[in-house]
Short mmCIF file of C-alpha atoms in Angstrom, two decimals:
data_model
loop_
_atom_site.label_atom_id
_atom_site.label_comp_id
_atom_site.label_asym_id
_atom_site.label_seq_id
_atom_site.Cartn_x
_atom_site.Cartn_y
_atom_site.Cartn_z
CA MET K 1 6.14 11.57 11.53
CA ASP K 2 5.66 8.49 9.66
CA ARG K 3 8.77 8.65 7.59
CA MET K 4 10.90 9.15 11.39
CA LEU K 5 9.61 5.64 12.60
CA PHE K 6 9.70 3.95 9.06
CA VAL K 7 13.53 5.06 8.98
CA LEU K 8 13.87 4.09 12.83
CA GLN K 9 12.45 0.44 12.27
CA ARG K 10 14.36 -0.24 9.58
CA LEU K 11 17.69 1.04 11.26
CA THR K 12 16.53 -1.35 14.50
CA ALA K 13 16.14 -3.96 12.49
CA LEU K 14 19.46 -3.92 10.97
CA LEU K 15 21.22 -3.51 14.62
CA LEU K 16 18.56 -6.32 15.74
CA LEU K 17 19.87 -9.11 13.23
CA PRO K 18 23.28 -9.67 14.52
CA LEU K 19 22.08 -9.16 18.07
CA ILE K 20 19.61 -11.90 17.68
CA ILE K 21 22.10 -14.36 16.08
CA GLY K 22 24.37 -13.46 18.65
CA HIS K 23 21.56 -14.06 21.33
CA LEU K 24 20.61 -17.43 20.04
CA ILE K 25 24.35 -18.56 19.58
CA VAL K 26 24.86 -17.32 23.47
CA ILE K 27 21.56 -19.73 24.21
CA LEU K 28 23.10 -22.94 22.38
CA TYR K 29 26.51 -22.62 24.24
CA ALA K 30 24.92 -21.77 27.55
CA VAL K 31 22.87 -24.90 27.97
CA LYS K 32 25.64 -27.16 26.80
CA GLY K 33 26.54 -27.77 30.11
CA GLY K 34 23.10 -27.94 31.79
CA LEU K 35 21.42 -24.35 32.68
CA THR K 36 21.95 -23.29 36.02
CA SER K 37 21.61 -19.19 36.96
CA ALA K 38 24.85 -19.71 38.96
CA GLU K 39 26.65 -20.44 35.50
CA ILE K 40 25.08 -17.91 33.73
CA LEU K 41 25.35 -14.76 36.77
CA ALA K 42 29.23 -16.04 36.47
CA ARG K 43 29.25 -15.06 32.72
CA THR K 44 26.87 -11.92 32.84
CA GLN K 45 27.69 -10.53 36.33
CA GLY K 46 30.12 -7.30 36.07
CA SER K 47 30.62 -8.15 32.33
CA LEU K 48 30.81 -4.36 30.71
CA TRP K 49 30.40 -6.54 27.32
CA TRP K 50 27.28 -8.00 28.30
CA GLY K 51 25.70 -4.93 29.54
CA LEU K 52 26.61 -3.58 26.30
CA PHE K 53 24.86 -5.96 24.12
CA TYR K 54 21.91 -6.76 25.84
CA GLY K 55 21.36 -2.77 26.83
CA LEU K 56 21.47 -2.20 23.09
CA PHE K 57 19.52 -5.34 22.07
CA VAL K 58 16.36 -4.08 24.88
CA VAL K 59 16.91 -0.57 23.44
CA ALA K 60 16.32 -1.63 19.91
CA VAL K 61 13.71 -4.01 20.78
CA ALA K 62 11.74 -1.17 22.56
CA ILE K 63 12.08 1.45 19.51
CA HIS K 64 11.37 -1.25 16.86
CA ALA K 65 8.40 -3.16 17.96
CA PRO K 66 6.06 -0.27 18.83
CA ILE K 67 6.18 1.05 15.83
CA GLY K 68 4.98 -2.20 14.10
CA LEU K 69 2.82 -2.48 17.01
CA ARG K 70 1.28 1.25 16.09
CA ASN K 71 0.69 -0.05 12.77
CA ILE K 72 -1.44 -2.95 13.58
CA LEU K 73 -3.55 -0.75 15.95
CA LYS K 74 -3.68 1.87 13.66
CA GLU K 75 -4.96 -0.67 10.89
CA TRP K 76 -6.69 -3.47 12.71
CA THR K 77 -8.74 -1.94 15.13
CA PRO K 78 -10.94 1.15 15.52
CA LEU K 79 -7.88 3.12 17.61
CA SER K 80 -7.20 6.69 15.65
CA ARG K 81 -3.92 7.24 14.66
CA VAL K 82 -3.09 9.06 17.52
CA ALA K 83 -4.45 7.27 19.91
CA SER K 84 -2.41 4.28 18.49
CA GLY K 85 0.97 6.17 18.67
CA TRP K 86 0.44 6.77 22.42
CA LEU K 87 -0.65 3.19 23.40
CA SER K 88 2.34 2.17 21.20
CA LEU K 89 4.72 4.35 23.03
CA ALA K 90 3.10 3.13 26.04
CA PHE K 91 4.01 -0.42 25.22
CA GLY K 92 7.70 0.84 24.14
CA LEU K 93 8.26 2.44 27.58
CA VAL K 94 7.32 -0.93 29.13
CA LEU K 95 9.77 -2.77 26.91
CA LEU K 96 12.56 -0.30 28.21
CA TRP K 97 11.19 -0.68 31.81
CA LEU K 98 11.35 -4.53 31.64
CA GLY K 99 14.51 -4.78 29.95
CA ALA K 100 16.50 -2.89 32.22
CA ARG K 101 15.31 -4.78 34.80
CA ALA K 102 16.14 -7.67 33.40
CA ILE K 103 19.60 -6.39 32.88
CA GLN K 104 20.15 -5.08 36.16
CA GLY K 105 19.74 -8.36 37.59
CA VAL K 106 22.06 -10.38 35.56
CA VAL K 107 24.73 -8.01 34.85
CA LEU K 108 25.02 -5.38 38.07
CA MET L 1 -30.10 -19.35 -26.60
CA SER L 2 -28.17 -20.12 -23.24
CA THR L 3 -28.00 -17.49 -20.64
CA LEU L 4 -25.80 -16.02 -18.28
CA LYS L 5 -26.89 -15.53 -14.53
CA VAL L 6 -25.73 -12.05 -13.38
CA LYS L 7 -25.99 -10.96 -9.86
CA ILE L 8 -25.79 -7.15 -10.00
CA TRP L 9 -25.01 -4.73 -6.83
CA ARG L 10 -28.37 -2.49 -6.22
CA GLY L 11 -28.19 0.62 -3.63
CA GLU L 12 -25.83 2.36 -1.57
CA GLU L 13 -23.49 0.95 0.73
CA ASP L 14 -26.29 -1.17 2.41
CA GLY L 15 -27.78 -2.37 -0.84
CA GLU L 16 -28.06 -5.88 -1.84
CA PHE L 17 -27.80 -7.84 -4.82
CA GLN L 18 -30.20 -7.98 -7.61
CA SER L 19 -30.47 -10.80 -10.25
CA PHE L 20 -30.36 -10.90 -13.71
CA GLU L 21 -30.59 -13.27 -16.53
CA VAL L 22 -28.85 -12.22 -19.99
CA PRO L 23 -28.04 -13.89 -23.18
CA ALA L 24 -25.21 -15.82 -23.45
CA ARG L 25 -23.29 -14.57 -26.34
CA GLU L 26 -20.02 -15.36 -27.74
CA ASN L 27 -18.11 -12.21 -27.98
CA GLN L 28 -19.10 -10.29 -25.02
CA THR L 29 -17.15 -8.40 -22.35
CA ILE L 30 -18.78 -7.86 -18.57
CA LEU L 31 -19.44 -3.93 -19.95
CA ASP L 32 -21.61 -5.40 -22.86
CA VAL L 33 -23.56 -7.71 -19.84
CA VAL L 34 -23.99 -4.46 -17.80
CA THR L 35 -25.36 -2.32 -20.66
CA GLU L 36 -27.34 -5.21 -21.98
CA VAL L 37 -29.20 -5.00 -18.46
CA GLN L 38 -29.39 -1.36 -18.08
CA ARG L 39 -30.55 -1.26 -22.01
CA GLN L 40 -33.24 -4.12 -21.94
CA GLN L 41 -34.41 -4.67 -17.99
CA GLU L 42 -33.09 -2.54 -15.30
CA PRO L 43 -33.14 1.38 -17.11
CA GLY L 44 -32.57 2.37 -13.55
CA LEU L 45 -29.25 1.04 -13.16
CA SER L 46 -26.28 3.10 -12.46
CA TYR L 47 -22.67 2.64 -13.84
CA ARG L 48 -20.00 4.56 -15.27
CA PHE L 49 -17.96 4.00 -18.47
CA ALA L 50 -16.50 6.16 -21.78
CA CYS L 51 -14.35 4.88 -24.39
CA ARG L 52 -15.39 1.04 -24.14
CA VAL L 53 -11.67 -0.23 -24.92
CA GLY L 54 -9.64 0.38 -22.45
CA VAL L 55 -8.16 4.07 -22.55
CA CYS L 56 -9.94 5.97 -20.29
CA GLY L 57 -10.35 4.33 -16.87
CA SER L 58 -13.87 4.94 -15.89
CA CYS L 59 -15.65 1.62 -16.25
CA ALA L 60 -13.50 -0.49 -13.43
CA MET L 61 -15.63 -2.75 -10.74
CA THR L 62 -15.62 -5.56 -8.74
CA VAL L 63 -15.94 -8.88 -11.13
CA ASN L 64 -16.26 -11.83 -9.17
CA GLY L 65 -14.65 -10.47 -6.15
CA LYS L 66 -11.27 -8.91 -7.85
CA PRO L 67 -11.02 -5.14 -9.65
CA ARG L 68 -10.90 -5.14 -13.24
CA TRP L 69 -11.76 -3.01 -16.28
CA THR L 70 -15.08 -4.31 -17.16
CA CYS L 71 -14.61 -3.05 -20.90
CA ARG L 72 -11.54 -5.52 -20.99
CA THR L 73 -12.44 -8.10 -19.37
CA HIS L 74 -14.35 -11.14 -21.50
CA ILE L 75 -17.08 -13.01 -20.51
CA ASN L 76 -15.43 -16.61 -20.83
CA ALA L 77 -12.41 -14.85 -18.47
CA VAL L 78 -14.27 -14.77 -15.18
CA ALA L 79 -17.94 -16.44 -15.24
CA LYS L 80 -18.12 -19.12 -13.13
CA ASP L 81 -20.62 -22.37 -14.30
CA GLY L 82 -22.35 -19.19 -16.28
CA GLU L 83 -22.61 -16.79 -12.82
CA ILE L 84 -21.44 -13.63 -12.23
CA THR L 85 -21.16 -11.24 -9.69
CA ILE L 86 -20.78 -7.23 -10.28
CA GLU L 87 -20.26 -4.84 -7.53
CA PRO L 88 -18.63 -1.21 -7.41
CA LEU L 89 -15.04 -0.97 -6.50
CA ARG L 90 -14.18 -1.26 -3.12
CA ASN L 91 -12.28 0.91 -0.83
CA MET L 92 -14.45 4.13 -1.97
CA PRO L 93 -18.23 4.84 -1.02
CA VAL L 94 -20.72 3.65 -3.82
CA ILE L 95 -23.12 6.47 -4.94
CA LYS L 96 -25.22 3.94 -6.26
CA ASP L 97 -25.51 0.91 -7.87
CA LEU L 98 -21.84 0.46 -9.69
CA THR L 99 -20.98 4.04 -9.10
CA CYS L 100 -18.59 5.10 -6.61
CA ASP L 101 -17.37 8.18 -5.07
CA MET L 102 -13.52 8.47 -6.51
CA THR L 103 -13.28 12.02 -4.47
CA ASP L 104 -10.52 10.85 -2.04
CA PHE L 105 -8.96 8.75 -4.30
CA PHE L 106 -7.88 11.50 -6.98
CA GLN L 107 -7.39 14.19 -3.45
CA LYS L 108 -5.20 11.17 -2.79
CA TRP L 109 -3.11 12.04 -5.76
CA GLN L 110 -2.86 16.05 -4.74
CA LYS L 111 -1.83 14.89 -0.95
CA ALA L 112 1.20 12.99 -2.42
CA GLY L 113 2.57 15.77 -4.85
CA GLY L 114 1.23 14.61 -8.09
CA THR L 115 0.73 17.97 -9.87
CA PHE L 116 3.59 18.82 -11.99
CA LYS L 117 5.41 21.77 -11.77
CA GLY L 118 7.85 22.25 -14.54
CA THR L 119 10.88 24.49 -14.81
CA VAL L 120 10.83 26.09 -17.94
CA THR L 121 7.92 28.28 -19.70
CA ARG L 122 6.93 27.38 -23.18
CA LYS L 123 9.45 30.58 -24.19
CA ASP L 124 12.59 28.16 -22.79
CA LYS L 125 13.94 25.64 -25.22
CA VAL L 126 12.64 22.13 -24.41
CA VAL L 127 14.98 20.19 -22.48
CA THR L 128 16.47 17.25 -23.97
CA ILE L 129 16.44 14.00 -21.81
CA PRO L 130 17.82 11.22 -23.20
CA PRO L 131 15.33 8.15 -22.96
CA SER L 132 18.12 5.63 -21.93
CA SER L 133 19.07 7.68 -19.19
CA PRO L 134 18.50 5.44 -15.68
CA LYS L 135 15.99 8.02 -14.24
CA ARG L 136 14.18 8.45 -17.14
CA GLN L 137 13.62 4.93 -17.45
CA LYS L 138 12.60 4.44 -13.69
CA ALA L 139 9.58 7.19 -14.68
CA ASP L 140 8.55 5.94 -18.26
CA ALA L 141 7.93 2.49 -16.13
CA GLY L 142 5.19 4.20 -14.30
CA ILE L 143 3.87 6.72 -16.42
CA GLU L 144 0.81 4.70 -18.21
CA CYS L 145 -1.61 4.92 -15.39
CA ILE L 146 -5.00 6.15 -16.24
CA ASN L 147 -6.49 6.52 -13.09
CA CYS L 148 -8.34 3.63 -13.10
CA ALA L 149 -8.45 3.10 -9.23
CA VAL L 150 -7.98 -0.67 -9.64
CA CYS L 151 -5.34 -1.05 -7.95
CA TYR L 152 -6.07 1.13 -4.90
CA ALA L 153 -9.78 -1.09 -5.15
CA ALA L 154 -7.19 -4.15 -4.44
CA CYS L 155 -5.51 -2.74 -2.05
CA ASP L 156 -5.76 -4.10 1.70
CA THR L 157 -3.79 -1.28 3.51
CA VAL L 158 -5.98 1.31 1.89
CA ASN L 159 -8.95 -0.88 3.27
CA TRP L 160 -7.47 -1.01 7.11
CA ASP L 161 -6.37 2.63 7.13
CA SER L 162 -8.48 4.84 4.82
CA GLU L 163 -5.76 7.94 5.19
CA TYR L 164 -3.35 5.93 3.38
CA LEU L 165 -2.14 7.39 -0.09
CA GLY L 166 -2.67 4.49 -1.60
CA PRO L 167 -0.66 3.08 -4.91
CA ALA L 168 -1.35 5.06 -7.52
CA ALA L 169 -0.87 8.08 -5.88
CA LEU L 170 2.57 6.88 -4.74
CA ASN L 171 3.31 5.38 -8.26
CA ARG L 172 2.56 9.12 -9.80
CA ALA L 173 4.65 10.52 -7.11
CA TRP L 174 7.68 8.00 -7.99
CA THR L 175 7.31 9.37 -11.83
CA LEU L 176 7.47 12.93 -10.58
CA VAL L 177 10.62 12.77 -8.30
CA ASN L 178 12.62 10.32 -11.21
CA ASP L 179 11.42 12.98 -14.20
CA GLU L 180 14.29 15.93 -14.49
CA ARG L 181 11.78 18.39 -15.97
CA VAL L 182 10.06 18.39 -12.51
CA GLY L 183 11.21 21.65 -10.06
CA ASN L 184 9.66 20.47 -6.87
CA GLN L 185 11.33 17.05 -6.54
CA LYS L 186 12.27 17.64 -2.79
CA GLU L 187 8.45 18.57 -1.90
CA VAL L 188 6.69 15.89 -3.96
CA LEU L 189 9.09 13.41 -2.22
CA ASP L 190 8.55 14.72 1.26
CA LYS L 191 5.25 14.44 0.45
CA ALA L 192 5.24 10.70 -0.86
CA ILE L 193 7.89 9.09 2.03
CA GLY L 194 5.25 11.36 4.69
CA ASP L 195 2.36 10.68 6.74
CA ASN L 196 0.47 7.64 5.33
CA GLY L 197 2.81 7.90 2.55
CA CYS L 198 5.31 4.72 1.03
CA SER L 199 5.73 3.85 4.73
CA SER L 200 2.54 2.43 4.99
CA CYS L 201 2.73 -0.31 2.50
CA HIS L 202 2.95 -3.43 3.72
CA SER L 203 4.44 -4.94 0.21
CA GLN L 204 1.42 -7.43 -0.61
CA GLY L 205 1.64 -5.88 -4.18
CA ASN L 206 -2.04 -6.54 -5.13
CA CYS L 207 -1.71 -3.64 -6.87
CA THR L 208 1.01 -5.16 -9.36
CA ALA L 209 -1.37 -8.34 -9.63
CA SER L 210 -4.36 -6.46 -10.91
CA CYS L 211 -3.04 -2.98 -12.54
CA PRO L 212 -4.49 -3.15 -16.14
CA VAL L 213 -1.81 -1.78 -17.77
CA GLY L 214 0.79 -4.12 -16.18
CA LEU L 215 2.52 -1.53 -14.59
CA SER L 216 3.83 -2.44 -10.93
CA PRO L 217 2.66 0.66 -8.02
CA SER L 218 4.64 -1.64 -5.61
CA GLN L 219 8.21 -1.31 -6.96
CA SER L 220 7.41 2.37 -7.34
CA ILE L 221 6.66 2.25 -4.17
CA HIS L 222 9.53 0.28 -3.31
CA GLY L 223 11.31 2.74 -4.18
CA LEU L 224 10.32 5.32 -2.60
CA LYS L 225 10.85 3.42 0.75
CA ARG L 226 14.45 2.99 -0.70
CA MET L 227 14.79 7.30 -1.23
CA SER L 228 13.57 7.69 2.28
CA LEU L 229 16.14 5.48 3.84
CA LEU L 230 18.93 6.91 1.93
CA SER L 231 18.05 10.34 1.78
CA PHE L 232 17.86 9.90 6.05
CA LEU L 233 21.22 8.81 5.72
CA GLY L 234 22.47 11.20 3.49
CA THR L 235 23.29 9.59 0.42
CA GLU L 236 22.52 11.37 -2.55
CA VAL L 237 19.07 9.62 -4.04
#
C-alpha cells in the first residue's frame, strides 16, 4: 500500500507541475482586462479542452493531496494507520466532488 | 582541579536527572565520565559499552541533546560552560538509566530483509566482483554500519511513526539490493519499499548528519525510492 501511494503521489506531482503553471498563466491572462464572470465563462463554457485540463487537474489533486494528508495524520496525530487512511480517502472524495462541481459550473 | 557538572538520566521513561560532579581531566571522553561516576559515585548506574574505541557501537547515548558514540566524544567538543547532560538514546524504550531496549531496532533490520541470503555454497567457487563496478561501489558506500542506532535515535520520522523501519535497516537493505552475491534481491527490495519502508522518509538527513562512521543512510533511502519508482514504471534497476 505505502509503495503504491508513494508512486501515485510522485506521478501526480509530475502531472500537477505543468497544470499549475498553466493555471497560473491563465490567471495572469484572465485578469488583464478586468475580472468578470462573463469573460471567464465565455472562455470555459462548452470548451472540451478546458474541461479536460481542469478535469485532469482535479483528479490529480484528489489523488495527490490525501496521500500527503495521510502521512501527516499518521505521524502527527494519535490516529492509527488505518484510520488515517480512511479519513484521507474521505478527504480525497470530497476534493473530487468539489472539483467536479466546479468544472460542471464553468465548463458545462 | 576544576570539575565538570554532569546531569545523568536515572530510572525509566518517567525518571529524572541526577547531578554529579567529576574532575575535569585534559583527555576525557563522555564514556570516561560515565564510567567515573559509576565507579566512584553511583555503583547502581546502568550503561552499555564494550570496546571503548569506536568499533562495537554499544555506547551510543544522547549527549547534550544529540545522539553520539560516547567513547569517541571528547568532553571539550560538547561541554557547555563545564556542563554535560547525558540521556539514553531517543526512539527506544528506556530499560534503566542510560540503557535502552534495542529489540525493535534490530527486528526492523529483519523486517527490511536484512539477512544475507547467498546464491552459492561453500563448495562453489567464489564469484569475482570487480570493486570498481557501479553496483559494488553503491553497496560499499553503506556497508560500514555497526548497528549503533545513532541514526535511528536522530530520525524524527521514527519519532513520529514508531512503525517506520528507520535509516539503519533501510541502509542495510540498500547494500543488499546492490550486492551481486545476494540471491533474494527482489524480496529485499519489496520489503524495503513496502509498508513503513523508504517511502516514509522525509529526507531530513538527520541520520546522515549524525552517523559517526560518516555513512549516508539518506542517500541509500533515496536510492531505494528511485528503485521503487523505476521498477513500477518497468525500468530495469
